[in-house]
Tab-separated table of C-alpha atoms in Angstrom:
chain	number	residue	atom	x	y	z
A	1	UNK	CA	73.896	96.903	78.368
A	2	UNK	CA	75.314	95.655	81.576
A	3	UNK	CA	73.048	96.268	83.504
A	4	UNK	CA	70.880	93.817	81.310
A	5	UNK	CA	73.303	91.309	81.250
A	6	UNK	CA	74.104	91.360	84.862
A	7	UNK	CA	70.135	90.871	85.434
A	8	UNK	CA	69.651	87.947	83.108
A	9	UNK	CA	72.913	86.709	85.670
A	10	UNK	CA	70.558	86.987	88.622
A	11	UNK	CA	68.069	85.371	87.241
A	12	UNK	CA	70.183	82.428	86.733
A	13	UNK	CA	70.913	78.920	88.475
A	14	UNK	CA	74.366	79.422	89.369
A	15	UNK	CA	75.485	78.814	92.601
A	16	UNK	CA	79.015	80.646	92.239
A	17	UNK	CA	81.634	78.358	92.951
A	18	UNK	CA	84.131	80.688	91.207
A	19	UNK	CA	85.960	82.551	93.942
A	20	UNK	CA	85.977	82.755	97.656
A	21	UNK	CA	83.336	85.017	99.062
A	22	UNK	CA	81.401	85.307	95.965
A	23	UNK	CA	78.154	83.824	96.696
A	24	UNK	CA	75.467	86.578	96.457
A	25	UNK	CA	75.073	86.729	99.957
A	26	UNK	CA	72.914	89.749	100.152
A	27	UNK	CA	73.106	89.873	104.334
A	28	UNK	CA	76.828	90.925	104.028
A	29	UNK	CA	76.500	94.575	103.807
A	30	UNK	CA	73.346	96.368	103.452
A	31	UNK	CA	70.544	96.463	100.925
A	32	UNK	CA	72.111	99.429	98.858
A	33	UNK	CA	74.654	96.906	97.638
A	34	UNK	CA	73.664	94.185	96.011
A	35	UNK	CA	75.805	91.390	96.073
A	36	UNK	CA	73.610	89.678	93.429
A	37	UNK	CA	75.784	91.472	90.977
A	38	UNK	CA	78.947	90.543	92.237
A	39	UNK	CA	80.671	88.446	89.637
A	40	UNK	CA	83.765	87.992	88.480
A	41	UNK	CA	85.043	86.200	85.186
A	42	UNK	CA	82.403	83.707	85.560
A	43	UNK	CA	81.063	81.671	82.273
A	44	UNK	CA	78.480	82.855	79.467
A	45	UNK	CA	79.930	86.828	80.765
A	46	UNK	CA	82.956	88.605	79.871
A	47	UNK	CA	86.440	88.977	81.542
A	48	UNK	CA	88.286	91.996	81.812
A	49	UNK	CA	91.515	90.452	81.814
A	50	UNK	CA	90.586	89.248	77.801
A	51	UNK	CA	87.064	91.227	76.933
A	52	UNK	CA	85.380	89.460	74.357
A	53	UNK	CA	81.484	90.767	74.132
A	54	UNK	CA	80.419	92.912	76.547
A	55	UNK	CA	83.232	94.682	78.342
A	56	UNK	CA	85.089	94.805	74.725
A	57	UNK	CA	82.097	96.712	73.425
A	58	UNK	CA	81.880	99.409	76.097
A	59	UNK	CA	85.931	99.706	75.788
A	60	UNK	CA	85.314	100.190	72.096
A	61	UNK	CA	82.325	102.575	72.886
A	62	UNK	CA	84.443	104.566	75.436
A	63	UNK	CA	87.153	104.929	72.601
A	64	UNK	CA	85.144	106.220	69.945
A	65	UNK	CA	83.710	108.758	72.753
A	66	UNK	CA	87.334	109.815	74.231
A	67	UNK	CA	88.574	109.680	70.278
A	68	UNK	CA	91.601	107.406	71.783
A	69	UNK	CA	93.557	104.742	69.992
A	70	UNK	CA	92.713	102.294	72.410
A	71	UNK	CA	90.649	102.302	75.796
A	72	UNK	CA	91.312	99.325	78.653
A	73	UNK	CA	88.973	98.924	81.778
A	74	UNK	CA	91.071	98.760	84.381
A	75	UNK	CA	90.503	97.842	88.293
A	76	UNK	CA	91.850	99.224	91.425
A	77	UNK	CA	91.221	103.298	90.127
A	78	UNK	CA	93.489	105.362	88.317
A	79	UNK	CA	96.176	104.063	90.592
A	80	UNK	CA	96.592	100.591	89.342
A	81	UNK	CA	95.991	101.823	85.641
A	82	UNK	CA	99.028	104.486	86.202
A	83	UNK	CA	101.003	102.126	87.632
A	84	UNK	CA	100.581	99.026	85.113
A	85	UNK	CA	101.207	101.749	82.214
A	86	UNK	CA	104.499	103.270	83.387
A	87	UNK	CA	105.684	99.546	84.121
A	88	UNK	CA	104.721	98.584	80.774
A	89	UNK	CA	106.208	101.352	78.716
A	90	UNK	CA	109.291	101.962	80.377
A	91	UNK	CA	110.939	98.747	80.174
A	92	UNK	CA	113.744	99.439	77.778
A	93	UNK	CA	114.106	103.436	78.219
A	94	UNK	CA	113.188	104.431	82.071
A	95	UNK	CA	113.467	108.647	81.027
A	96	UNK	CA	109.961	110.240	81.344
A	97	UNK	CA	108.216	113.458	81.061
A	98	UNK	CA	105.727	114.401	83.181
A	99	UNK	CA	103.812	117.739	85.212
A	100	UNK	CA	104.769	118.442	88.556
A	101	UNK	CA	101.057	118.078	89.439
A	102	UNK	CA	100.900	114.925	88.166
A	103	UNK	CA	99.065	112.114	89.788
A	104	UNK	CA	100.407	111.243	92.798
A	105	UNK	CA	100.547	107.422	91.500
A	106	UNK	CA	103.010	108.981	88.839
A	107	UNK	CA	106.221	109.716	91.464
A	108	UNK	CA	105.052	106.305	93.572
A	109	UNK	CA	106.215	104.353	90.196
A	110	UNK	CA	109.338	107.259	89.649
A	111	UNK	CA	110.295	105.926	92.988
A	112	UNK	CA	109.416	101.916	92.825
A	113	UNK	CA	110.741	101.418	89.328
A	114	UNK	CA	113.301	103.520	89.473
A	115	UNK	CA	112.474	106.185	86.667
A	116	UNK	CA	114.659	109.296	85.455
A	117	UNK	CA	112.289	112.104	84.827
A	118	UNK	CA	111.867	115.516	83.886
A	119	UNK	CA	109.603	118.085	83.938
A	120	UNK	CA	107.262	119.583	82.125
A	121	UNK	CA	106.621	123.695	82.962
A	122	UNK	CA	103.305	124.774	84.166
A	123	UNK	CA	101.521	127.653	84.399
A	124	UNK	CA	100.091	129.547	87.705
A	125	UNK	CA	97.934	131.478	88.218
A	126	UNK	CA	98.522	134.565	91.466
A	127	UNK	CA	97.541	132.120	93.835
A	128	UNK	CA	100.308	129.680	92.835
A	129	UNK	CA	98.099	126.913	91.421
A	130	UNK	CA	99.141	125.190	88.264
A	131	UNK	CA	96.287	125.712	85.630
A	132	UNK	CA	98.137	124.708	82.520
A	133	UNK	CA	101.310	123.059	80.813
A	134	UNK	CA	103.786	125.184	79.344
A	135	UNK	CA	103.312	123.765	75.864
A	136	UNK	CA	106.778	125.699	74.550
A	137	UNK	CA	108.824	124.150	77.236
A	138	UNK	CA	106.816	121.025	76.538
A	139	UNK	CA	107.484	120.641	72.383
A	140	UNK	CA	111.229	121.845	73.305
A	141	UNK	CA	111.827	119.356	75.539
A	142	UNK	CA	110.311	116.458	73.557
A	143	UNK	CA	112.267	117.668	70.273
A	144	UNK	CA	115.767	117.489	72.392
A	145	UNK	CA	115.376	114.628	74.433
A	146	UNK	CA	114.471	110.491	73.804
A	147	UNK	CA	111.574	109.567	76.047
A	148	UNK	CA	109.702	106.635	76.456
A	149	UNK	CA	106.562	108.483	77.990
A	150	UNK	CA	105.211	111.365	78.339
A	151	UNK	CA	102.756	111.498	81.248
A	152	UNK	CA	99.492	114.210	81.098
A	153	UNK	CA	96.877	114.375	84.105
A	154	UNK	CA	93.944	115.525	82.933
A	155	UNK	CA	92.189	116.749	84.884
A	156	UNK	CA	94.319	117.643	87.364
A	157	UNK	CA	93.928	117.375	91.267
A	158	UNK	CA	92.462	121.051	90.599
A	159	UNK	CA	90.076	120.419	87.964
A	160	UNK	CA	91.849	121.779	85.278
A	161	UNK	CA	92.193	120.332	81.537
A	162	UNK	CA	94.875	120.524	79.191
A	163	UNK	CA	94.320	120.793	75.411
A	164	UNK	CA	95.020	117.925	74.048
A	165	UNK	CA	94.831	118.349	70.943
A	166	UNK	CA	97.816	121.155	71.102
A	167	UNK	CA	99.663	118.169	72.937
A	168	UNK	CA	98.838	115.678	70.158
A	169	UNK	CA	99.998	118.325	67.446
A	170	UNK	CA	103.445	118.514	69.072
């Protein structure tokens, strides 16, 4: 679907006046890239910032697949996404709950905004490498404290999922 709609772009008349740099020069890079497709909220497409048609339809696709509430696109990687989140939801209560292998984004916004934080227990195996959550310490420590997050990385650094749908039933 966007591929299709990014082609029907090419084919176009639009010499793109909409941001510096973005003028389908293919001769910047190489031929592996093609800068033909290098939009950004431009007219008759979509913008990520407020999806409408195309990027709202694969953000409602992704959330029927991931069985989520709500899915965003985001920019910039997990990173940015991480970091936008914790902002968001921990304006009026700054205690969270996360793993200790959490992504590393996670203690970069601990640190920058200034977060209180505790953690969740995890399991290891003999080699000392966190494979799970400790879902007991988990349930106990949501049931006893007021948090305005709890933070899950799944999959972690390691590969390893969590289930959750044991998190979820908590």
């Amino acid at each position: 679907m966007l591929n299709e709609k990014l082609d029907i772009y090419i084919k176009d008349d639009y010499y793109p006046f909409h941001m510096p740099g973005h003028k389908r020069n293919k001769k910047i890079l190489n031929k592996k890239i093609s800068y033909q497709r290098d939009i950004t909220e431009i007219r008759n497409f979509d913008n990520l910032n407020d999806p409408k048609t195309i990027f709202k339809d694969m953000e409602d696709k992704l959330k029927e697949i991931y069985k989520a509430n709500d899915f965003i696109i985001s920019t910039n990687g997990s990173t940015c996404g991480i970091l936008s989140s914790l902002r968001t939801l921990t304006k009026d209560n700054k205690k969270i709950l996360v793993q200790r292998n959490s992504h590393k984004a996670v203690f970069n916004a601990i640190e920058v905004f200034d977060l209180n934080f505790d953690f969740i227990g995890v399991k290891t195996d003999e080699n000392d490498m966190a494979y799970d959550i400790d879902y007991k310490d988990l349930a106990e420590k949501i049931n006893k404290n007021s948090y305005s997050l709890v933070f899950i990385t799944s999959p972690s650094y390691e590969g390893y999922m969590v289930d959750l749908k044991k998190i979820k039933n908590l």
